[in-house]
Coordinates of C-alpha atoms in Angstrom, one line a residue:
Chain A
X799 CA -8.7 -0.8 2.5
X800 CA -6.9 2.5 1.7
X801 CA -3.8 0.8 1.3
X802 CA -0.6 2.6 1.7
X803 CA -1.6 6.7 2.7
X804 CA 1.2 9.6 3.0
X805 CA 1.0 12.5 4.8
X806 CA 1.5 15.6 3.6
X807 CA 0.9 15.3 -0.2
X808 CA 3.0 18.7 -1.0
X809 CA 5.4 20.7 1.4
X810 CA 7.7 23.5 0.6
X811 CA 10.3 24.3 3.1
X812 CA 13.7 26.6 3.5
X813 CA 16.9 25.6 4.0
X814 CA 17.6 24.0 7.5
X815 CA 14.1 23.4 8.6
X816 CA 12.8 20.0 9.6
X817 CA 10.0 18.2 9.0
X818 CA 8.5 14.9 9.1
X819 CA 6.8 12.6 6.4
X820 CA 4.2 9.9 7.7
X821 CA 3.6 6.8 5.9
X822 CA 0.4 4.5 7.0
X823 CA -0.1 1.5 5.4
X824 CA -3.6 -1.0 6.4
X825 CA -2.3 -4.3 4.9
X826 CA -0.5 -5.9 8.4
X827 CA 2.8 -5.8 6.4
X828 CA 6.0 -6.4 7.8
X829 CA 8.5 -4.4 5.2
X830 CA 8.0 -0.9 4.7
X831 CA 10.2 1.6 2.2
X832 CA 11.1 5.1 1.8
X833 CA 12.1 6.1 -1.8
X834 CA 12.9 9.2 -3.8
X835 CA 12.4 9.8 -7.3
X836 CA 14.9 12.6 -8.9
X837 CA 14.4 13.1 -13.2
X838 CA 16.1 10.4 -14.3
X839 CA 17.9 8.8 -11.6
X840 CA 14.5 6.3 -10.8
X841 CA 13.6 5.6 -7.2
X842 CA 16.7 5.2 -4.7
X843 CA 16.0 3.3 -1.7
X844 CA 16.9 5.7 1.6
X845 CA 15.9 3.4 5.1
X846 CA 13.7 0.4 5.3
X847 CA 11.9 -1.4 7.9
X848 CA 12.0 -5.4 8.3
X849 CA 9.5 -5.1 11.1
X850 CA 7.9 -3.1 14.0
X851 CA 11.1 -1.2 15.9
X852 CA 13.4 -1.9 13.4
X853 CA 15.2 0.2 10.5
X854 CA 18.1 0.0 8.4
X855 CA 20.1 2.1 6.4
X856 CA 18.9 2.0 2.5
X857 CA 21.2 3.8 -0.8
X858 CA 20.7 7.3 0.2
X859 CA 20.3 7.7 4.1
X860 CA 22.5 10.7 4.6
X861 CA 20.2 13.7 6.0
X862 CA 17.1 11.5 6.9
X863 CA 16.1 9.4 9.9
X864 CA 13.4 7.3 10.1
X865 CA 11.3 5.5 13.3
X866 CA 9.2 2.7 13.3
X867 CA 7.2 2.7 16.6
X868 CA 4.0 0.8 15.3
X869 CA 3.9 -1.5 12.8
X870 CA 1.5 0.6 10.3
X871 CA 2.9 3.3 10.6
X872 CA 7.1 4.5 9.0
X873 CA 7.9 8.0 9.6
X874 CA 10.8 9.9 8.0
X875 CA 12.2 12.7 9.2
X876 CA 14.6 15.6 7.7
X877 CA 16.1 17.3 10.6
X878 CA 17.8 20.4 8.1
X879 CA 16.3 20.5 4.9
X880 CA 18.6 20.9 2.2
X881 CA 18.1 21.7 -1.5
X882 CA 19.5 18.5 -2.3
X883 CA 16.5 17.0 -0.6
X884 CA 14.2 18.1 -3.2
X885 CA 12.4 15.4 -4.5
X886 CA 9.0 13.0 -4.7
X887 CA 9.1 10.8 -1.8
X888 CA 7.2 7.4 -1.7
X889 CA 6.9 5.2 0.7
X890 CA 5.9 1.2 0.0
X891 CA 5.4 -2.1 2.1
X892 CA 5.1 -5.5 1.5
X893 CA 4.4 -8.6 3.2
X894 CA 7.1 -10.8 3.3
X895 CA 11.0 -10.5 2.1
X896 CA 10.6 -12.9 -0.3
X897 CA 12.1 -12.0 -3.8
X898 CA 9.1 -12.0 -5.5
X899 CA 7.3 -9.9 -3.2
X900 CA 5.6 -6.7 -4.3
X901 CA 5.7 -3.8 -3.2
X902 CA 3.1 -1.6 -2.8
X903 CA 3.3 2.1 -3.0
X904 CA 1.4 5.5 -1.4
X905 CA 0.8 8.4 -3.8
X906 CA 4.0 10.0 -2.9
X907 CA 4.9 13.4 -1.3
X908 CA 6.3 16.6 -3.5
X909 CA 9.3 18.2 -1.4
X910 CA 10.5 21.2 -2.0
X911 CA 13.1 22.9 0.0
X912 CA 14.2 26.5 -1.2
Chain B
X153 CA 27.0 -4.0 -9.8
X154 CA 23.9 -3.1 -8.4
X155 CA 22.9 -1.3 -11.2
X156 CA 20.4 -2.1 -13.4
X157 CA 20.4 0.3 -16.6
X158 CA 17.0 1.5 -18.7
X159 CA 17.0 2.7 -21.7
X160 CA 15.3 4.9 -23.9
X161 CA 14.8 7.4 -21.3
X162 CA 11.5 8.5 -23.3
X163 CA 9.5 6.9 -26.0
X164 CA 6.6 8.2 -28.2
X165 CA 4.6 5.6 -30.2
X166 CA 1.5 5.7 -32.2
X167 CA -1.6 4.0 -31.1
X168 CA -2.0 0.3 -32.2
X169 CA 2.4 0.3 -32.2
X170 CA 4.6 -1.7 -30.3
X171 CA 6.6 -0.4 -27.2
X172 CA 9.8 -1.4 -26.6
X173 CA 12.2 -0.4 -23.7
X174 CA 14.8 -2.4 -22.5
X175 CA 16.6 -3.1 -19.4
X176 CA 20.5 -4.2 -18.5
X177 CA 22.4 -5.5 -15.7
X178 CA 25.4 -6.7 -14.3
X179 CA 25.2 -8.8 -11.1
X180 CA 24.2 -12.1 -11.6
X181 CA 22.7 -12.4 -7.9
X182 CA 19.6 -10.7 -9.4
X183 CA 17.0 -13.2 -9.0
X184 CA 13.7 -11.8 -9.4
X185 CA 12.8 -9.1 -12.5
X186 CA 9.7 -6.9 -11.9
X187 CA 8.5 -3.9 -14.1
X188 CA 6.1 -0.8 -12.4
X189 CA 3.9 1.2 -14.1
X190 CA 3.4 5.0 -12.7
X191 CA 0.5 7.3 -13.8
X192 CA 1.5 11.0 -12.9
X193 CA 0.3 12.0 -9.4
X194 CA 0.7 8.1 -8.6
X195 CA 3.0 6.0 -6.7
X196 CA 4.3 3.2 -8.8
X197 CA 2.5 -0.3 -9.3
X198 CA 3.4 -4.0 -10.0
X199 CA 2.7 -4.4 -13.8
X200 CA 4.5 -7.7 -14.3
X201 CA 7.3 -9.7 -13.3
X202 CA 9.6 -12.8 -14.5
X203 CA 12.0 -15.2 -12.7
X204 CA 15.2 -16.0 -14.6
X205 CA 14.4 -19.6 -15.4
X206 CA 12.3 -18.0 -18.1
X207 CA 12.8 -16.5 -20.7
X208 CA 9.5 -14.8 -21.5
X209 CA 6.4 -13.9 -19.6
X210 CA 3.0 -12.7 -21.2
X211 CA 0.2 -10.9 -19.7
X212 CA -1.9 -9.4 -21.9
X213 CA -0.7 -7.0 -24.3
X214 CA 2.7 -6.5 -21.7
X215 CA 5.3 -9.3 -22.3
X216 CA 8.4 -9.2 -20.7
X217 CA 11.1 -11.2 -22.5
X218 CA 14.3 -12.2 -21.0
X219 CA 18.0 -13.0 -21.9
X220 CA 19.8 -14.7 -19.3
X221 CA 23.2 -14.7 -20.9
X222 CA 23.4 -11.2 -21.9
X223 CA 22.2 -10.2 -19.0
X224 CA 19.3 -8.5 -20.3
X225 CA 15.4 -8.1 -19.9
X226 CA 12.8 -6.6 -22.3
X227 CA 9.0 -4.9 -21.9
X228 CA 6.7 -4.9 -24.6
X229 CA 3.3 -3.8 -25.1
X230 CA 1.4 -4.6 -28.3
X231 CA -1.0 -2.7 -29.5
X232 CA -0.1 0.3 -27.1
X233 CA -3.3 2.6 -26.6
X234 CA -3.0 6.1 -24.8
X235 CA -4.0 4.7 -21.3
X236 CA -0.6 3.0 -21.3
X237 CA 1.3 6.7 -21.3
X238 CA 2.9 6.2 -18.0
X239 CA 6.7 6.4 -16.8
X240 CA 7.9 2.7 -16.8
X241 CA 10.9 1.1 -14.2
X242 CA 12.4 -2.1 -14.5
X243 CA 13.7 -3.4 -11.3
X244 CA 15.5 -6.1 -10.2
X245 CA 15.7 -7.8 -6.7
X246 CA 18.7 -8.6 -4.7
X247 CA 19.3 -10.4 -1.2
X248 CA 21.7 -7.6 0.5
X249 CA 22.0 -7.0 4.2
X250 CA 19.8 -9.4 5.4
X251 CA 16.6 -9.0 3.3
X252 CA 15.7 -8.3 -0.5
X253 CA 15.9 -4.9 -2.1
X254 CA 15.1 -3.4 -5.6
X255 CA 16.9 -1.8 -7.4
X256 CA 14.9 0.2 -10.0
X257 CA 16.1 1.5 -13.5
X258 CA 16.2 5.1 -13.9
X259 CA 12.6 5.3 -15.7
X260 CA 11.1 5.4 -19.4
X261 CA 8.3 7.9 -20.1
X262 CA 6.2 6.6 -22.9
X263 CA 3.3 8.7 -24.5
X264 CA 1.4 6.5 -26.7
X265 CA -0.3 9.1 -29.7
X266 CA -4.0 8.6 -30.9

């Protein structure tokens, strides 16, 4: 099992173009994540999926949007990049919404937008 | 509230030493306590986890050790060794709009010296 993949693994971009970030994950989960990780500030939730066609708003949403068409698969979009969007970007899922549920994460994707 | 506050933001120990870094929150709705390990170029990764019925967990060298009333949780690794240099995140997990979040600390980045 590969686990949870991301696609690209580094992007730069300019100001105000768009681009989108794919997340795959093999394990038939139901919840999947997007984070980003900013120098000490952690990893801030931005949307999240509770299942297949679903997604919900997460701490930081403002200047993303995200689609879950099939259930393997979380896609998050930036529709005009800003420099403020610079970051590491990770997705994770997990099985059930249990409180003790892990979360697995991909290897993460290094934004930069100039 | 939903913040959960790490500290120190960067630790440097000598092999065979104990690391310490310590974790503080506020909402008492937390219910679930889980700390990630990240190797650079990774995406985070379950290292261990405790429920707030108890008040210390131990796997391994990592022990995680837990003070209910003051609201705060501990990670220690004995006899650190330099494959534990790695960025640390405590988290905690809340029920919020309809399913469980984390909320990660902001991150300690230990090097252990040989």
């Amino acid at each position: 099992n590969a686990g949870v993949t991301q696609t690209p693994k580094f992007r730069v971009l300019k100001t105000g173009q768009s681009m989108t970030l794919l997340c795959a994950q093999d394990m038939n989960h139901e919840y999947m994540y997007w984070y980003r990780q900013d120098p000490g500030m952690g990893l801030r939730l931005i949307h999240y999926s509770v299942g297949e066609g679903t997604t919900a708003k997460g701490e930081v949403p403002d200047g993303y949007n995200v689609s879950r068409l099939k259930k393997q698969n979380f896609l998050l979009g930036l529709e005009s990049a800003a420099p403020s969007q610079t970051s590491v970007y990770f997705c994770a899922s997990g099985l059930l919404a249990g409180h003790t549920d892990t979360q697995y994460f991909g290897p993460g994707t290094r934004l930069t937008v100039l | 509230q939903q913040q959960v506050k790490q500290s120190p933001q960067s630790l440097i120990v000598q092999k065979g030493g104990i690391s310490i870094i310590n974790c503080a929150y506020e909402n008492t709705a937390f219910d679930y306590f889980p700390w990630y390990q990240q190797f650079p170029g990774k995406g985070p990764a379950l290292l261990i986890a405790i429920r707030p019925d108890v008040s210390e967990k131990k796997e391994g060298r990592f022990t995680i050790s837990f003070n209910k009333s003051a609201k705060q949780f501990s990670l220690h690794i004995m006899d650190s060794q330099p494959g534990d240099s790695a960025t640390y995140f405590c988290a905690a997990s809340l029920w919020m709009d309809s399913s469980y979040k984390l909320i990660f600390g902001s991150g300690t980045r230990l090097l252990v010296r040989p």
